[in-house]
Amino acid sequence: MEIDINKHIQKAKRTLIGSWLGNYTKLSDLYPHQWGWDAAFMGLGWSTFAPQKAKTEIKTQLAHQWPNGMVPQIIFHAGEALNYYPGPNRWQAHHYSGQDGPPTSGCIQPPMQAVAVLRIYQQLDYEEGRQFLTWAYPRLLQWHRYLYRERCPDDDGLVYVRHPWETGLDNLPDWDKPLERIDLSTQALPSYQREDNKHITDKHRPDHIYYDRYTRLVDLFYHNNYDEEKIRKECPFIVEDPAFNAMLCEANTALVTIANIVNRTAYEPRQWLKQTRQAMNNKLYSAEDKRFYAYDRKNSDLLDSHESLVGYIPLYGGVVDNEQAESMVKRMKEKEYFSDQRYALATTSPTDNKYTPQNYWRGPLWPFTNWLMAQGLHDYGFDQKVRRIENDWYKLIDQHGFCENYNPETGEPTGAYDFPVAASLFLEQTH
Ligand code: 9WN
């Protein structure tokens, strides 16, 4: 049966409107605050029919940037009032951020803001668009400077993450090895209460041991006063993630364009772009396996024992040449991402020994990654593959609505329902 895309576009708009709180979009009861890359993704969807709201979403987010330039993973607009774990009291970040206003968490997410800002500009009237860019540009520049100053100690263009939440792809099996290094035996972990599994069944969320590890990292950050140099020494999880760095490349490209529009020199973002692309290819790409791997800085080693989309998201961001793209897609087929047996794209490959089709990032299909992969595949002319992704994704929307993620075997929703980020990315993809 033909899917009525227009009907779903109207529904998607209603989902966004129903989640709008006046200055940002509430994601769900499960995630009742404003999130890092989600806010940028919301900006993309809002820009297709209500660019003013898109602008407000990003302005709200960037208004809470830390003085050191960091754009936090979560802005707790309602403080501790809404139940989310870990909330501001666990992060203790407000003692160190030097920033007024609502508290925030003390880590980051993939830097998709410049991409959103450029898109929003394109949808605004000329004068308003320029004003928006003029306002946003120095803030975006500060954000990227933070990443290259604090998170790129070798000055080689590769930015590291220090918590799985910073990748956005939280419990991929790729992160298991560095996480297992976290010693939970010697020192009792101060107690905490999870909130996520009050909304979503345990089997769809990360296991408890992961939350213990996530919490241990959060505690380590504030014990080190959010001093990045100290954290870098102490933290067992310091990873150069190819997906994060690919998004950074795309954001740098957007920043170069923005700099040109507002008549600033684009020297810095252009240099960053060149360096990061080069370093990704030199250090994270395996010519033998035809894919990227994350790099574990604590073990000076590639994290090459699992098969997940982190290997291929660098099709986004203009990181690879046509030949590489061709072999990466070939490998994706071999690893059953496009198999007719299931919906495309599982986040962790069905061939991986940790593939769990109902558990969060260990198998489920996510609109976030489907969108990134569709963008990347389109850039290299794999339009048939893009159509395959869209067909499966839209079929799931038709059957179940805008969900956070879906079981690729059965299509069953495995996360939040009526999820505005899923609706937003659908609006962007169909625009
Ligand atoms: C932790 C908000 C976020 C997304 C992440 C997704 C999930 C949070 C959580 O929800 O992570 O950041 O509590 O599980 O993994 O990608 O940004 O939608």
Short mmCIF file of C-alpha atoms and ligand atoms in Angstrom, two decimals:
data_model
loop_
_atom_site.label_atom_id
_atom_site.label_comp_id
_atom_site.label_asym_id
_atom_site.label_seq_id
_atom_site.Cartn_x
_atom_site.Cartn_y
_atom_site.Cartn_z
CA MET A 1 0.00 0.00 0.00
CA GLU A 2 1.21 3.52 -0.88
CA ILE A 3 2.16 5.56 2.16
CA ASP A 4 0.46 8.94 2.39
CA ILE A 5 3.53 11.11 3.06
CA ASN A 6 1.52 14.33 3.21
CA LYS A 7 -0.68 12.95 5.96
CA HIS A 8 2.45 12.14 7.98
CA ILE A 9 3.95 15.56 7.30
CA GLN A 10 0.85 17.12 8.87
CA LYS A 11 1.09 14.73 11.81
CA ALA A 12 4.78 15.51 12.24
CA LYS A 13 4.02 19.23 12.37
CA ARG A 14 1.35 18.59 15.01
CA THR A 15 3.86 16.56 17.05
CA LEU A 16 6.29 19.47 17.03
CA ILE A 17 3.63 22.03 17.85
CA GLY A 18 2.31 19.87 20.69
CA SER A 19 5.79 19.63 22.23
CA TRP A 20 6.68 23.34 21.97
CA LEU A 21 7.17 25.04 25.34
CA GLY A 22 7.59 28.62 24.14
CA ASN A 23 11.38 28.69 23.91
CA TYR A 24 12.35 25.09 23.18
CA THR A 25 10.85 21.68 22.41
CA LYS A 26 10.23 19.20 25.21
CA LEU A 27 11.34 15.83 23.89
CA SER A 28 9.20 13.51 26.04
CA ASP A 29 8.56 12.58 29.68
CA LEU A 30 11.56 10.31 29.35
CA TYR A 31 13.77 13.25 28.31
CA PRO A 32 12.02 16.26 29.82
CA HIS A 33 14.73 18.87 29.07
CA GLN A 34 16.63 20.36 26.15
CA TRP A 35 19.33 18.13 24.70
CA GLY A 36 22.49 18.90 22.69
CA TRP A 37 22.20 17.37 19.23
CA ASP A 38 18.42 16.95 19.57
CA ALA A 39 18.01 20.74 19.72
CA ALA A 40 19.94 21.01 16.45
CA PHE A 41 17.82 18.25 14.90
CA MET A 42 14.71 20.09 16.12
CA GLY A 43 16.01 23.22 14.40
CA LEU A 44 16.15 21.32 11.09
CA GLY A 45 12.53 20.15 11.32
CA TRP A 46 11.10 23.42 12.62
CA SER A 47 12.90 25.32 9.85
CA THR A 48 10.77 23.54 7.23
CA PHE A 49 7.53 25.24 8.33
CA ALA A 50 8.17 27.55 11.30
CA PRO A 51 11.69 29.01 11.02
CA GLN A 52 11.00 31.46 13.86
CA LYS A 53 10.63 28.56 16.25
CA ALA A 54 13.74 26.93 14.82
CA LYS A 55 15.62 30.13 15.53
CA THR A 56 14.28 30.32 19.09
CA GLU A 57 15.19 26.68 19.76
CA ILE A 58 18.84 27.33 18.85
CA LYS A 59 18.98 30.74 20.52
CA THR A 60 17.75 29.18 23.76
CA GLN A 61 20.37 26.50 23.53
CA LEU A 62 23.29 28.76 22.67
CA ALA A 63 22.27 31.23 25.39
CA HIS A 64 23.27 28.51 27.88
CA GLN A 65 26.69 27.83 26.46
CA TRP A 66 29.38 27.75 29.16
CA PRO A 67 31.84 30.68 29.25
CA ASN A 68 34.54 28.27 28.02
CA GLY A 69 32.46 27.68 24.87
CA MET A 70 31.04 24.27 25.75
CA VAL A 71 27.48 23.60 24.61
CA PRO A 72 26.17 21.16 27.22
CA GLN A 73 24.46 17.84 26.56
CA ILE A 74 21.46 18.86 28.68
CA ILE A 75 20.01 22.19 29.79
CA PHE A 76 17.78 21.52 32.79
CA HIS A 77 15.30 24.31 32.16
CA ALA A 78 13.14 23.08 35.05
CA GLY A 79 16.05 22.24 37.37
CA GLU A 80 15.46 19.14 39.50
CA ALA A 81 11.69 19.56 39.17
CA LEU A 82 11.23 17.03 36.37
CA ASN A 83 12.36 13.52 37.03
CA TYR A 84 15.42 12.71 35.03
CA TYR A 85 18.51 10.89 36.19
CA PRO A 86 21.20 12.16 36.45
CA GLY A 87 19.77 15.60 37.26
CA PRO A 88 21.67 18.79 38.16
CA ASN A 89 22.40 17.64 41.73
CA ARG A 90 24.36 14.67 40.50
CA TRP A 91 26.28 16.61 37.87
CA GLN A 92 27.15 19.50 40.23
CA ALA A 93 28.15 21.36 37.08
CA HIS A 94 26.66 24.72 38.10
CA HIS A 95 29.43 25.12 40.70
CA TYR A 96 32.04 25.04 37.97
CA SER A 97 30.46 26.15 34.70
CA GLY A 98 30.62 29.86 35.58
CA GLN A 99 27.30 30.20 33.82
CA ASP A 100 24.09 31.75 35.17
CA GLY A 101 20.59 30.53 34.53
CA PRO A 102 19.28 26.98 34.66
CA PRO A 103 21.79 24.28 35.51
CA THR A 104 23.22 22.04 32.83
CA SER A 105 24.92 18.68 32.65
CA GLY A 106 28.70 18.65 32.37
CA CYS A 107 29.34 16.91 29.10
CA ILE A 108 28.61 17.43 25.40
CA GLN A 109 26.95 15.82 22.37
CA PRO A 110 27.78 15.84 18.65
CA PRO A 111 28.11 19.46 17.45
CA MET A 112 25.27 19.66 14.92
CA GLN A 113 24.41 23.31 15.76
CA ALA A 114 26.25 25.02 12.87
CA VAL A 115 24.48 22.72 10.41
CA ALA A 116 21.12 23.68 11.90
CA VAL A 117 21.94 27.40 12.03
CA LEU A 118 22.83 27.47 8.33
CA ARG A 119 19.65 25.62 7.40
CA ILE A 120 17.49 27.96 9.49
CA TYR A 121 19.14 30.98 7.90
CA GLN A 122 18.15 29.63 4.48
CA GLN A 123 14.50 29.54 5.55
CA LEU A 124 14.34 33.03 7.12
CA ASP A 125 13.82 36.36 5.35
CA TYR A 126 17.08 37.84 4.13
CA GLU A 127 17.51 40.53 6.82
CA GLU A 128 16.36 38.37 9.69
CA GLY A 129 18.54 35.53 8.45
CA ARG A 130 21.65 37.70 8.40
CA GLN A 131 20.92 39.03 11.87
CA PHE A 132 20.54 35.49 13.13
CA LEU A 133 23.84 34.43 11.59
CA THR A 134 25.60 37.47 12.98
CA TRP A 135 24.30 36.56 16.44
CA ALA A 136 25.09 32.85 16.13
CA TYR A 137 28.49 32.94 14.43
CA PRO A 138 30.69 34.02 17.38
CA ARG A 139 28.90 31.51 19.61
CA LEU A 140 29.42 28.67 17.18
CA LEU A 141 33.04 29.66 16.78
CA GLN A 142 33.49 29.57 20.56
CA TRP A 143 31.89 26.12 20.64
CA HIS A 144 34.23 24.70 18.01
CA ARG A 145 37.20 26.44 19.65
CA TYR A 146 36.28 24.70 22.90
CA LEU A 147 36.30 21.34 21.09
CA TYR A 148 39.69 21.89 19.47
CA ARG A 149 41.27 23.50 22.55
CA GLU A 150 40.01 21.17 25.30
CA ARG A 151 39.26 17.95 23.46
CA CYS A 152 42.08 17.72 20.98
CA PRO A 153 45.25 17.45 23.10
CA ASP A 154 47.50 16.29 20.23
CA ASP A 155 46.38 19.18 18.08
CA ASP A 156 45.89 16.72 15.24
CA GLY A 157 42.24 17.53 14.51
CA LEU A 158 40.67 14.55 16.31
CA VAL A 159 38.29 15.54 19.07
CA TYR A 160 37.67 13.06 21.90
CA VAL A 161 34.61 12.22 23.95
CA ARG A 162 34.80 11.27 27.62
CA HIS A 163 31.41 9.67 28.21
CA PRO A 164 29.30 7.39 25.98
CA TRP A 165 26.52 10.00 26.25
CA GLU A 166 28.78 12.40 24.39
CA THR A 167 28.62 10.20 21.30
CA GLY A 168 24.81 10.30 21.26
CA LEU A 169 24.98 6.58 20.41
CA ASP A 170 25.12 5.70 24.07
CA ASN A 171 25.39 1.95 24.53
CA LEU A 172 26.88 0.74 21.26
CA PRO A 173 28.99 -2.39 21.88
CA ASP A 174 31.98 -0.39 20.58
CA TRP A 175 32.11 1.45 23.92
CA ASP A 176 32.13 -1.72 26.05
CA LYS A 177 35.88 -2.25 26.16
CA PRO A 178 36.83 1.17 27.57
CA LEU A 179 33.79 1.07 29.87
CA GLU A 180 34.87 -2.28 31.33
CA ARG A 181 37.98 -0.53 32.56
CA ILE A 182 35.86 1.35 35.09
CA ASP A 183 36.44 -0.32 38.41
CA LEU A 184 33.18 -0.69 40.29
CA SER A 185 34.53 -3.02 42.96
CA THR A 186 36.92 -0.98 45.09
CA GLN A 187 34.81 1.94 46.14
CA ALA A 188 31.08 1.92 46.80
CA LEU A 189 29.11 3.96 44.31
CA PRO A 190 26.97 6.61 46.07
CA SER A 191 23.38 5.48 45.58
CA TYR A 192 21.18 6.75 42.79
CA GLN A 193 17.74 6.15 41.39
CA ARG A 194 17.19 5.57 37.68
CA GLU A 195 14.18 7.31 36.16
CA ASP A 196 14.39 6.11 32.55
CA ASN A 197 13.09 2.62 33.26
CA LYS A 198 9.96 4.06 34.88
CA HIS A 199 8.93 5.17 31.37
CA ILE A 200 10.44 2.44 29.22
CA THR A 201 10.79 -1.26 29.99
CA ASP A 202 14.24 -2.34 31.18
CA LYS A 203 14.86 -4.56 28.19
CA HIS A 204 14.80 -1.54 25.88
CA ARG A 205 17.25 0.46 27.99
CA PRO A 206 20.94 0.00 28.94
CA ASP A 207 21.62 -2.62 31.64
CA HIS A 208 22.13 -1.48 35.23
CA ILE A 209 25.87 -2.06 35.10
CA TYR A 210 26.05 0.56 32.35
CA TYR A 211 24.26 3.08 34.53
CA ASP A 212 26.77 2.34 37.32
CA ARG A 213 29.57 3.09 34.88
CA TYR A 214 27.84 6.18 33.47
CA THR A 215 27.39 7.44 37.01
CA ARG A 216 30.98 6.72 37.98
CA LEU A 217 32.09 8.92 35.08
CA VAL A 218 29.74 11.75 36.08
CA ASP A 219 31.13 11.61 39.63
CA LEU A 220 34.67 11.66 38.28
CA PHE A 221 33.96 14.85 36.32
CA TYR A 222 32.85 16.89 39.31
CA HIS A 223 35.50 15.37 41.60
CA ASN A 224 37.93 16.88 39.11
CA ASN A 225 36.09 20.22 39.18
CA TYR A 226 35.32 19.95 35.46
CA ASP A 227 38.98 20.70 34.80
CA GLU A 228 39.51 19.09 31.40
CA GLU A 229 43.22 18.51 31.86
CA LYS A 230 42.62 16.62 35.09
CA ILE A 231 39.69 14.71 33.64
CA ARG A 232 41.78 13.67 30.65
CA LYS A 233 44.34 12.11 33.02
CA GLU A 234 41.85 10.40 35.34
CA CYS A 235 39.05 9.35 33.04
CA PRO A 236 39.15 5.72 31.83
CA PHE A 237 36.91 6.54 28.86
CA ILE A 238 38.68 8.85 26.38
CA VAL A 239 37.64 7.94 22.86
CA GLU A 240 38.01 9.49 19.40
CA ASP A 241 34.71 8.63 17.79
CA PRO A 242 34.54 8.73 13.97
CA ALA A 243 30.81 9.53 13.97
CA PHE A 244 31.28 12.53 16.28
CA ASN A 245 34.24 13.77 14.22
CA ALA A 246 32.33 13.33 10.95
CA MET A 247 29.51 15.50 12.29
CA LEU A 248 32.15 18.01 13.37
CA CYS A 249 33.43 18.07 9.77
CA GLU A 250 29.95 18.81 8.45
CA ALA A 251 29.57 21.51 11.11
CA ASN A 252 32.93 23.04 10.14
CA THR A 253 31.81 23.13 6.51
CA ALA A 254 28.67 24.97 7.62
CA LEU A 255 30.80 27.33 9.71
CA VAL A 256 32.97 28.21 6.69
CA THR A 257 29.81 29.10 4.73
CA ILE A 258 28.43 31.14 7.63
CA ALA A 259 31.75 33.02 8.03
CA ASN A 260 31.65 33.94 4.34
CA ILE A 261 28.07 35.21 4.59
CA VAL A 262 28.79 37.40 7.61
CA ASN A 263 32.07 38.63 6.10
CA ARG A 264 34.44 37.08 8.62
CA THR A 265 37.58 35.20 7.83
CA ALA A 266 36.89 31.48 7.52
CA TYR A 267 40.51 30.58 8.24
CA GLU A 268 39.96 28.70 11.51
CA PRO A 269 37.02 26.50 10.46
CA ARG A 270 38.71 25.77 7.16
CA GLN A 271 41.87 24.61 8.94
CA TRP A 272 39.85 22.50 11.37
CA LEU A 273 37.96 20.89 8.55
CA LYS A 274 41.12 19.96 6.71
CA GLN A 275 42.86 18.63 9.82
CA THR A 276 39.96 16.57 11.09
CA ARG A 277 39.26 14.98 7.70
CA GLN A 278 42.93 14.12 7.29
CA ALA A 279 43.34 12.73 10.80
CA MET A 280 40.17 10.65 10.50
CA ASN A 281 41.53 9.04 7.37
CA ASN A 282 45.04 8.56 8.76
CA LYS A 283 44.13 7.28 12.17
CA LEU A 284 40.56 5.99 12.23
CA TYR A 285 40.11 4.46 8.77
CA SER A 286 41.07 0.84 8.22
CA ALA A 287 42.09 0.34 4.59
CA GLU A 288 41.91 -3.38 5.21
CA ASP A 289 38.38 -3.48 6.62
CA LYS A 290 37.07 -0.54 4.54
CA ARG A 291 35.46 1.21 7.47
CA PHE A 292 36.26 3.57 10.35
CA TYR A 293 36.88 2.56 13.96
CA ALA A 294 36.89 4.58 17.15
CA TYR A 295 40.26 5.07 18.84
CA ASP A 296 40.73 4.30 22.51
CA ARG A 297 43.23 6.89 23.79
CA LYS A 298 43.79 5.08 27.10
CA ASN A 299 44.91 1.92 25.35
CA SER A 300 46.37 3.57 22.24
CA ASP A 301 44.35 1.18 20.16
CA LEU A 302 41.48 1.05 17.67
CA LEU A 303 38.18 -0.30 19.04
CA ASP A 304 37.83 -2.82 16.25
CA SER A 305 35.95 -5.74 17.77
CA HIS A 306 32.41 -4.66 16.89
CA GLU A 307 30.33 -3.95 13.85
CA SER A 308 28.13 -0.85 14.16
CA LEU A 309 27.19 2.30 12.27
CA VAL A 310 30.06 4.32 13.81
CA GLY A 311 32.11 2.71 11.05
CA TYR A 312 30.01 4.25 8.30
CA ILE A 313 28.55 7.52 9.61
CA PRO A 314 31.69 9.22 8.17
CA LEU A 315 29.96 8.94 4.80
CA TYR A 316 28.43 12.11 6.23
CA GLY A 317 30.75 15.12 6.53
CA GLY A 318 32.60 14.73 3.23
CA VAL A 319 35.38 12.72 4.84
CA VAL A 320 35.93 10.00 2.25
CA ASP A 321 36.54 9.80 -1.51
CA ASN A 322 34.28 7.96 -3.97
CA GLU A 323 36.33 4.80 -3.96
CA GLN A 324 36.26 4.58 -0.17
CA ALA A 325 32.53 5.25 -0.15
CA GLU A 326 32.02 2.44 -2.66
CA SER A 327 33.92 -0.08 -0.53
CA MET A 328 32.28 1.07 2.68
CA VAL A 329 28.83 0.47 1.19
CA LYS A 330 29.95 -2.93 -0.07
CA ARG A 331 31.00 -3.86 3.43
CA MET A 332 27.71 -2.58 4.84
CA LYS A 333 25.92 -5.03 2.55
CA GLU A 334 28.16 -7.87 3.72
CA LYS A 335 27.41 -6.97 7.30
CA GLU A 336 23.66 -7.23 6.59
CA TYR A 337 22.67 -3.62 7.23
CA PHE A 338 20.60 -3.71 4.03
CA SER A 339 19.39 -7.29 4.28
CA ASP A 340 15.78 -7.91 3.17
CA GLN A 341 15.22 -9.86 6.38
CA ARG A 342 14.83 -6.71 8.44
CA TYR A 343 14.20 -2.98 8.42
CA ALA A 344 17.19 -0.80 7.52
CA LEU A 345 19.32 0.38 9.28
CA ALA A 346 20.07 -1.52 12.46
CA THR A 347 22.48 0.56 14.55
CA THR A 348 24.52 -2.48 15.56
CA SER A 349 24.94 -5.01 12.77
CA PRO A 350 22.93 -8.25 12.99
CA THR A 351 26.26 -10.00 12.42
CA ASP A 352 27.73 -8.64 15.66
CA ASN A 353 27.82 -10.99 18.66
CA LYS A 354 26.25 -8.28 20.84
CA TYR A 355 23.41 -7.48 18.44
CA THR A 356 20.22 -7.16 20.52
CA PRO A 357 17.36 -5.93 18.31
CA GLN A 358 15.28 -4.56 21.18
CA ASN A 359 18.00 -2.84 23.20
CA TYR A 360 18.58 0.87 22.59
CA TRP A 361 21.71 1.32 20.42
CA ARG A 362 22.63 -2.36 20.30
CA GLY A 363 20.39 -3.08 17.34
CA PRO A 364 17.31 -0.83 17.06
CA LEU A 365 16.83 1.38 14.05
CA TRP A 366 17.00 5.07 14.99
CA PRO A 367 15.73 8.01 12.89
CA PHE A 368 18.88 9.91 14.05
CA THR A 369 21.24 7.45 12.35
CA ASN A 370 18.91 6.76 9.41
CA TRP A 371 18.91 10.47 8.69
CA LEU A 372 22.70 10.84 8.97
CA MET A 373 23.29 7.79 6.79
CA ALA A 374 20.73 8.91 4.21
CA GLN A 375 22.48 12.30 3.97
CA GLY A 376 25.88 10.67 3.57
CA LEU A 377 24.76 8.05 1.05
CA HIS A 378 23.04 10.74 -0.97
CA ASP A 379 26.27 12.78 -1.11
CA TYR A 380 28.01 9.89 -2.88
CA GLY A 381 25.12 9.11 -5.21
CA PHE A 382 23.82 5.93 -3.55
CA ASP A 383 20.26 6.97 -4.20
CA GLN A 384 18.89 3.44 -4.26
CA LYS A 385 20.25 2.89 -0.77
CA VAL A 386 18.73 6.19 0.35
CA ARG A 387 15.36 5.05 -1.00
CA ARG A 388 15.71 1.76 0.84
CA ILE A 389 16.34 3.60 4.11
CA GLU A 390 13.44 6.00 3.50
CA ASN A 391 11.00 3.21 2.52
CA ASP A 392 11.67 1.20 5.67
CA TRP A 393 11.68 4.25 7.91
CA TYR A 394 8.43 5.65 6.47
CA LYS A 395 6.76 2.23 6.67
CA LEU A 396 7.52 2.18 10.40
CA ILE A 397 6.15 5.69 10.80
CA ASP A 398 3.00 4.64 8.95
CA GLN A 399 2.54 1.65 11.24
CA HIS A 400 3.62 3.03 14.61
CA GLY A 401 4.06 6.81 14.41
CA PHE A 402 7.12 8.89 15.27
CA CYS A 403 9.05 6.74 17.71
CA GLU A 404 12.49 7.17 19.18
CA ASN A 405 13.62 3.81 17.77
CA TYR A 406 12.27 0.51 16.42
CA ASN A 407 13.18 -3.16 16.56
CA PRO A 408 14.64 -3.86 13.09
CA GLU A 409 13.36 -7.46 13.13
CA THR A 410 9.72 -6.80 14.00
CA GLY A 411 9.30 -3.05 13.54
CA GLU A 412 8.00 -2.80 17.11
CA PRO A 413 8.73 0.58 18.78
CA THR A 414 11.40 0.24 21.45
CA GLY A 415 11.69 3.78 22.88
CA ALA A 416 9.63 6.93 23.41
CA TYR A 417 6.43 7.48 21.40
CA ASP A 418 5.38 10.75 19.73
CA PHE A 419 9.01 11.71 19.75
CA PRO A 420 9.46 15.20 18.23
CA VAL A 421 13.05 14.58 17.08
CA ALA A 422 11.82 11.65 14.98
CA ALA A 423 9.06 13.88 13.56
CA SER A 424 11.55 16.68 12.93
CA LEU A 425 14.00 14.53 11.00
CA PHE A 426 11.13 13.11 8.95
CA LEU A 427 10.11 16.69 8.07
CA GLU A 428 13.66 17.49 7.06
CA GLN A 429 14.07 14.34 5.00
CA THR A 430 10.81 14.85 3.09
CA HIS A 431 11.24 18.62 2.62
C1 9WN B 1 21.36 10.56 27.55
C2 9WN B 1 17.72 12.65 24.07
C3 9WN B 1 18.87 11.68 24.17
C4 9WN B 1 19.60 11.51 22.83
C5 9WN B 1 20.61 10.38 22.86
C6 9WN B 1 19.91 9.12 23.34
C7 9WN B 1 19.26 9.35 24.71
C8 9WN B 1 20.02 10.09 26.99
C9 9WN B 1 19.42 9.02 27.88
O1 9WN B 1 18.35 10.44 24.63
O2 9WN B 1 20.30 9.62 25.65
O3 9WN B 1 21.84 11.63 26.78
O4 9WN B 1 18.98 9.38 28.99
O5 9WN B 1 19.39 7.85 27.50
O6 9WN B 1 20.80 8.07 23.40
O7 9WN B 1 21.14 10.18 21.58
O8 9WN B 1 20.27 12.69 22.50
O9 9WN B 1 16.89 12.30 23.02
#
